[in-house]
Coordinates of C-alpha atoms in Angstrom, one line a residue:
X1 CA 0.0 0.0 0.0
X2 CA 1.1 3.3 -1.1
X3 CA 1.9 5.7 1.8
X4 CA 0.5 9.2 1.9
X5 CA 3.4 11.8 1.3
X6 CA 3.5 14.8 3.6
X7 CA 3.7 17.4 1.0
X8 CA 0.4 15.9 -0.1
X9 CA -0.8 16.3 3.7
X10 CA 0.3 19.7 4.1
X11 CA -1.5 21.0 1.1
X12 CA -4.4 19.6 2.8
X13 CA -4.4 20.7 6.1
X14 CA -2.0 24.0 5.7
X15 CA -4.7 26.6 5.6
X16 CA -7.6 24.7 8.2
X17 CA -4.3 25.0 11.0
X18 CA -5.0 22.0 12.5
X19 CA -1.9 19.0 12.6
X20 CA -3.1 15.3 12.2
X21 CA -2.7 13.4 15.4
X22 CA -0.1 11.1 13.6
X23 CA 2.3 14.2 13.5
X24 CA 1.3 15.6 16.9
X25 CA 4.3 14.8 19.3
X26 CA 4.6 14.0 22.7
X27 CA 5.3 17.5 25.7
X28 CA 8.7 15.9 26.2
X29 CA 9.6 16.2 22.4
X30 CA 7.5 19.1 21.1
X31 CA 9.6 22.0 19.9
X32 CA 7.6 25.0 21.2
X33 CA 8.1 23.3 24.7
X34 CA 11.6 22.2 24.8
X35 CA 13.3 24.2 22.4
X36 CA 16.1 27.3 24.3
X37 CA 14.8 30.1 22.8
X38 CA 16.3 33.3 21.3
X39 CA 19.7 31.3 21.3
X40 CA 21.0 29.4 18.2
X41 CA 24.2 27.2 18.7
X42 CA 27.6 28.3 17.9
X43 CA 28.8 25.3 17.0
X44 CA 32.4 25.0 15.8
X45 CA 33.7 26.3 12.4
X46 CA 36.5 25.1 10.8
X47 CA 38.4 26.9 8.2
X48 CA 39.5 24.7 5.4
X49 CA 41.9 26.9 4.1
X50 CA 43.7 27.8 6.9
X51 CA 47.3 26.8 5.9
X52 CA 48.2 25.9 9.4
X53 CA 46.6 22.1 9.1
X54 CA 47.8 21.6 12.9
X55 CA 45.1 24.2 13.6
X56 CA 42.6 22.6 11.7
X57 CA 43.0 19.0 13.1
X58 CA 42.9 20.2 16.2
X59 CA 40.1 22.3 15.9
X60 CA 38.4 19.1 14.2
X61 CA 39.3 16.7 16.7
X62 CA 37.8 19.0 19.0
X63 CA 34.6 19.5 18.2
X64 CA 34.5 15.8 17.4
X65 CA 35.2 15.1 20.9
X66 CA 32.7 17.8 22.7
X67 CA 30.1 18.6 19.7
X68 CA 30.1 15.5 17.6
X69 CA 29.6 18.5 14.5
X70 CA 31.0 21.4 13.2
X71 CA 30.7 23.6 10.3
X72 CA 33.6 24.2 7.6
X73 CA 34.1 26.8 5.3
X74 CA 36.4 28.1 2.7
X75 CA 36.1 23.8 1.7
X76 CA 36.8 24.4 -2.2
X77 CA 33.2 23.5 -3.0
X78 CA 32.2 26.5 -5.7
X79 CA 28.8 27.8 -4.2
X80 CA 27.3 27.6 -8.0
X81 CA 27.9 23.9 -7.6
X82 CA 25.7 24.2 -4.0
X83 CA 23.4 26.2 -5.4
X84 CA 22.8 23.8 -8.7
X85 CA 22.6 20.8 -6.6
X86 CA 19.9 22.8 -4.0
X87 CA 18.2 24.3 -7.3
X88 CA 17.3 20.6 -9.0
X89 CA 16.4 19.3 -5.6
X90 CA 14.1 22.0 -5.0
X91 CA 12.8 21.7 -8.9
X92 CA 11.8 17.6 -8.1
X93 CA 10.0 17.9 -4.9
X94 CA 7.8 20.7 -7.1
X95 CA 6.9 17.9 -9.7
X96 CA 3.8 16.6 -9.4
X97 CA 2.8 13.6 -7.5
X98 CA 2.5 11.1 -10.4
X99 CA 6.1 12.3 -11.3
X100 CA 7.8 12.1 -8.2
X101 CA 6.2 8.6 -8.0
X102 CA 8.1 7.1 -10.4
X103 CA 10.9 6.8 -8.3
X104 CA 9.4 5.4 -5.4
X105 CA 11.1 3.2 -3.0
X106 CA 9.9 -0.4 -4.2
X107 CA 7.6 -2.2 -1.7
X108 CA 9.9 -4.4 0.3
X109 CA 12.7 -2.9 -0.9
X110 CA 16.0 -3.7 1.4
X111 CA 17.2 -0.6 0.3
X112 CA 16.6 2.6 1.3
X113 CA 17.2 4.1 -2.5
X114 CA 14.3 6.0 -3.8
X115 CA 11.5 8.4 -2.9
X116 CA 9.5 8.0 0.2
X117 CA 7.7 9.1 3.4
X118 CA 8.6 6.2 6.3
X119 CA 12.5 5.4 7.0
X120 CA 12.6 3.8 10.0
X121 CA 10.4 1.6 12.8
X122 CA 8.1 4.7 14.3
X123 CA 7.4 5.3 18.4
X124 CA 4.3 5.4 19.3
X125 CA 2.9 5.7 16.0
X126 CA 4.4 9.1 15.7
X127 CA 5.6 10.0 12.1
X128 CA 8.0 12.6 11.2
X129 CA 6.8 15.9 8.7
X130 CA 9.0 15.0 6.3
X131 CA 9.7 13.3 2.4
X132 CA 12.8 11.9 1.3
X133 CA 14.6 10.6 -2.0
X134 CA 17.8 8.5 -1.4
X135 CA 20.3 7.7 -3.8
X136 CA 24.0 6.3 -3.7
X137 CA 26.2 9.0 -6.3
X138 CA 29.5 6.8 -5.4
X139 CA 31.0 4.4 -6.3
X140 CA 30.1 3.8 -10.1
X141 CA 29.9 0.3 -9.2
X142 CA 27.0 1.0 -6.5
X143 CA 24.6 3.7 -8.6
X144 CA 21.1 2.5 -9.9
X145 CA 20.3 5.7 -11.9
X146 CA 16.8 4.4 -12.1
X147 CA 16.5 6.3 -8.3
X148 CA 18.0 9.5 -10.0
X149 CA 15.5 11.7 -11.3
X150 CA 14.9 12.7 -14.7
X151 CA 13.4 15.7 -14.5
X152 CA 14.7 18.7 -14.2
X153 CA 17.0 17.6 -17.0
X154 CA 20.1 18.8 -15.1
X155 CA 19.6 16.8 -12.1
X156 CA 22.0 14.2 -12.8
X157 CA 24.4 16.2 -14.2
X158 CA 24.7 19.0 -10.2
X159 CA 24.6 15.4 -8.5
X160 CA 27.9 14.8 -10.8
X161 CA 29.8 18.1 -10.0
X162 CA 29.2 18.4 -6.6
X163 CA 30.0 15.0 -5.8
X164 CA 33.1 15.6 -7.9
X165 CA 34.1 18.4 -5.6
X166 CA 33.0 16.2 -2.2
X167 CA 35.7 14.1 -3.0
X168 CA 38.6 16.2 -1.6
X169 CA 36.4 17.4 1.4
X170 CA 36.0 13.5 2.5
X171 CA 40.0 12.9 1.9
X172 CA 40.5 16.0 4.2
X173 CA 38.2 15.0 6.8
X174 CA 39.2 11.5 7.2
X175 CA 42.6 12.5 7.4
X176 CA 42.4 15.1 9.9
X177 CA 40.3 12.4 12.0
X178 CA 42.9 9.9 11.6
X179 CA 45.4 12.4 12.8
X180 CA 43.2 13.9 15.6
X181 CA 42.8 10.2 17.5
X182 CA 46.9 9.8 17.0
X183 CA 46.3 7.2 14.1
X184 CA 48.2 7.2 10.4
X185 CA 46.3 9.3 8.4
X186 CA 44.9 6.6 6.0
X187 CA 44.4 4.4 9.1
X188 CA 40.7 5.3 9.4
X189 CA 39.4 6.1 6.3
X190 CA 40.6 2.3 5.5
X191 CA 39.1 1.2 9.1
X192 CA 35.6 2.7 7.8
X193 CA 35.6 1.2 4.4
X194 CA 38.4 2.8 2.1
X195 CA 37.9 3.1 -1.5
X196 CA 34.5 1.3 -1.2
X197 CA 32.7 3.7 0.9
X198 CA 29.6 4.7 -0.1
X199 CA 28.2 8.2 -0.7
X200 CA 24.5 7.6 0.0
X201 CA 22.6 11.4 -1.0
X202 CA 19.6 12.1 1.0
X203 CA 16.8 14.7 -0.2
X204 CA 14.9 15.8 3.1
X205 CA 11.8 17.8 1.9
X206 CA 9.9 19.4 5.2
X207 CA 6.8 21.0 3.8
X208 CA 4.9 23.7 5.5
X209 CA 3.4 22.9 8.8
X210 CA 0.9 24.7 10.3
X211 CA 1.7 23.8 13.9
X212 CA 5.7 23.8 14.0
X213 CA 5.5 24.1 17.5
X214 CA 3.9 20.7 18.0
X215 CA 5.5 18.4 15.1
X216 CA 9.1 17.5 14.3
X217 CA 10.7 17.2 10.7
X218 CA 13.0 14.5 11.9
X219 CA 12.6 12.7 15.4
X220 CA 15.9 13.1 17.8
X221 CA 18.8 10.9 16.0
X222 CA 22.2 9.9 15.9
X223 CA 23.6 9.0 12.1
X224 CA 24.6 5.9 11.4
X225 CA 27.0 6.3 9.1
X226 CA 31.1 7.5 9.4
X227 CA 30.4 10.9 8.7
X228 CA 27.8 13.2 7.3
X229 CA 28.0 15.9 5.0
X230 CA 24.9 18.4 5.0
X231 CA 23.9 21.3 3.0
X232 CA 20.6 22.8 4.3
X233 CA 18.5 25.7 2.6
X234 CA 18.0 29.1 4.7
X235 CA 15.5 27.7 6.9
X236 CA 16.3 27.6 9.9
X237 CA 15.2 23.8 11.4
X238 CA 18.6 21.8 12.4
X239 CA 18.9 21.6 16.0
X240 CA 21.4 19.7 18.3
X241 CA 21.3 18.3 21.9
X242 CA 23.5 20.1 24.1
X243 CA 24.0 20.3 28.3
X244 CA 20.7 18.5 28.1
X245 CA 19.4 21.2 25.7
X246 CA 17.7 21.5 22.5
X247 CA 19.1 24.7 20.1
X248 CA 19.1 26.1 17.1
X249 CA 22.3 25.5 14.6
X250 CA 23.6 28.6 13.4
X251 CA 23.0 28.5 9.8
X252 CA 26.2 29.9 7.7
X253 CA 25.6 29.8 3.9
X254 CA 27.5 27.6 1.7
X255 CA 28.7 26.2 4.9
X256 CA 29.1 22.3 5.1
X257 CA 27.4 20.9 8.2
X258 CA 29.7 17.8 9.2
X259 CA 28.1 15.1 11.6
X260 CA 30.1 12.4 13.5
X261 CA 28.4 9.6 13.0
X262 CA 27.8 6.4 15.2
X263 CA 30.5 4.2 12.7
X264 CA 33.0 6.8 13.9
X265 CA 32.4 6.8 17.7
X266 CA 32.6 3.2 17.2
X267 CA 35.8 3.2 15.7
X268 CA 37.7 5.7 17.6
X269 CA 36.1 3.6 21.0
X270 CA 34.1 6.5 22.4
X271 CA 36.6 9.3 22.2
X272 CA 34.5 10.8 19.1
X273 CA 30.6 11.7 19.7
X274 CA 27.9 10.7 17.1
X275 CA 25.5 13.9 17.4
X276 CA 21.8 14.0 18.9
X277 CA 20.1 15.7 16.0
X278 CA 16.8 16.6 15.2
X279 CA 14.8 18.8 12.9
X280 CA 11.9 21.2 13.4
X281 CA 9.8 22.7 10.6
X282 CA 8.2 25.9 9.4
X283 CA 5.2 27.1 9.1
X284 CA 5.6 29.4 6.0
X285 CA 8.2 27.7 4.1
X286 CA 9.7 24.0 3.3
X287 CA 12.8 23.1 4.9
X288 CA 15.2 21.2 2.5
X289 CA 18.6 19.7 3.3
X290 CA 20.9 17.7 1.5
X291 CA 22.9 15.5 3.4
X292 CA 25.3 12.8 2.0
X293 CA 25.9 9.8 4.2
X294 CA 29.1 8.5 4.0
X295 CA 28.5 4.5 4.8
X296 CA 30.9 1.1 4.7
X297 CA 29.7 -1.4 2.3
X298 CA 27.3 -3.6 4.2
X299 CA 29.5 -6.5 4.4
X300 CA 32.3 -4.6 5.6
X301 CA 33.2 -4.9 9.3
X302 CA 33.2 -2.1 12.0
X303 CA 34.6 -2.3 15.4
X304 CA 36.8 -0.3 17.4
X305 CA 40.3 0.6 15.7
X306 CA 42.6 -2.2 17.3
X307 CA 45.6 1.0 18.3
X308 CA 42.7 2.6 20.3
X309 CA 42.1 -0.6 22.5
X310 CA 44.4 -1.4 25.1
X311 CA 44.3 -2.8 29.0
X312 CA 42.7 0.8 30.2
X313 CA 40.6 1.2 27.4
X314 CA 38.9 -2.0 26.7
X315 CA 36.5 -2.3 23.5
X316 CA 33.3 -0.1 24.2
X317 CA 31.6 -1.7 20.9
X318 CA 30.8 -4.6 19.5
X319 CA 32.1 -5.6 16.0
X320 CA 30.0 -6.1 13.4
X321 CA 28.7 -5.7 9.4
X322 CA 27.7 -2.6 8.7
X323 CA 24.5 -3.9 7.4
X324 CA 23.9 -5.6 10.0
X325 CA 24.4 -2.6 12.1
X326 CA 21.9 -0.2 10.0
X327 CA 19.1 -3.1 9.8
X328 CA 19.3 -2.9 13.9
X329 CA 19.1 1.1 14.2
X330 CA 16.3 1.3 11.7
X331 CA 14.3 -1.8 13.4
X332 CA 14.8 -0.5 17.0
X333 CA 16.6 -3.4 18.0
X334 CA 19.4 -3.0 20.4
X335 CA 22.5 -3.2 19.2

């Protein structure tokens, strides 16, 4: 059975101002209640150009330890390529219905690959106000362009450049990592996958709502792959769990948003933090972000790096396929 999309939910209920129960969440979660207010989060921003790179692994491996994100800037991404990639984004989730159908998720589907509504296993029967379209953009070996839309014609071809330019961004990020938690610098990029990671994009489209205040775009989260990689429109809607408080990320434009995510707290045995994430929504305009999950093949193996396991620091993870791994987070089941 087809699921209802949100988009085609908001259009419904935008202008009556009343939220279906489904959406409505629970005191403990619901924005107007427990977000700080008047404050957004300075989280840490990282220079990519700086030519001192002691500063900038530093200043990574620090707000990898305390934030679990950070911003960077200056990263040698060219902001038309940003803006191309946000442009065709925006352009699909404006299709109509029928269109965007096309590349639903299959029914059954193993994969998360394609357009959709529900991700994961849902609480309480409370859904998120949100539509997605996944899609893996590396490697060559792993893309099914059949999830990659046709329309706008130029779709496939801002997918293209901007992953082109992610490339060196990764390379950097890893290697700064590596160096941060006193490893080789190829040590964890290889740990988490090597040339076989996968570059999973993620469309997030948060239509209108016409009680922000009670619904959430994306329930509170940590990512389960290495590292994420997020460009978000202007609206404001990403907020992170800090000192036992919800806030606002500052938005910077043309800024990367970089998540730890749970592979890497795995792998560097707790001293890196996977982020608590979530996302609220607007009532006036849609919320879009683009975040590109880097991922180990599902087969591949994750477990703390053997050179951060000794007598005083035993293993605080289990090892295990990745697969396995993501099957477990999406299903609830403890890990």
């Amino acid at each position: 059975m087809e699921l209802e999309k949100v988009q085609d939910i908001a259009s419904a209920v935008l202008s009556s101002g009343t939220l279906p129960a489904q959406f409505i969440r629970q005191e403990t979660e619901q924005p107007g209640i427990t977000t700080v207010k008047g404050q957004t989060l300075a989280v840490p921003v990282v220079d990519f150009s700086n030519p001192d790179q002691h500063s900038v692994i530093q200043a990574i491996d620090d707000a990898s330890r305390h934030w679990g994100m950070f911003q960077i800037i200056n990263h040698d991404i060219p902001n038309e390529a940003i803006a191309h990639l946000q442009a065709v984004g925006k352009e699909f989730f404006e299709l109509p219905k029928e269109e965007k159908e096309v590349y639903a998720k299959p029914p059954g589907s193993k994969s998360v690959e394609g357009y959709g509504t529900k991700l994961q296993k849902e609480v309480g029967g409370k859904k998120d106000w949100v539509d997605h379209l996944f899609h893996i953009i590396w490697p060559p070996s792993a893309i099914n362009f059949k999830f990659w839309p046709q329309k706008p014609p130029s779709y496939r071809a801002a997918n293209e450049e901007y992953r082109k330019h992610l490339h060196g961004v990764v390379d950097k990020l890893f290697r700064s990592l590596s160096l941060g938690l006193g490893l080789e610098e190829h040590e964890l990029k290889q740990s988490a996958g090597g040339d076989d990671l996968v570059y999973l994009m993620k469309i997030n489209y948060y239509p209108p709502c016409p009680r922000p205040d009670l619904a959430l775009g994306v329930a509170p989260h940590t990512d389960m792959s290495v590292i994420t990689i997020l460009v978000p429109n202007d609206v404001q809607g990403l907020q992170a769990f800090k000192d036992g408080y919800w806030y606002d990320v500052n938005y910077i434009p043309n800024a990367l948003v970089i998540h730890i995510g749970d592979q890497i707290e795995i792998l560097s045995n707790g001293k890196y933090k996977s982020v608590l994430h979530r996302t609220t929504v607007n009532k006036e305009k849609a919320r879009i972000s683009w975040p590109v999950f880097l991922e180990p093949p599902a087969e591949f193996e994750v477990g703390p790096h053997p050179k951060l396991v000794d007598e005083d620091n035993p293993p605080k993870f289990k090892t295990k396929k990745y697969g396995e791994y993501a099957y477990c987070k999406l299903n609830k089941i403890p890990q």
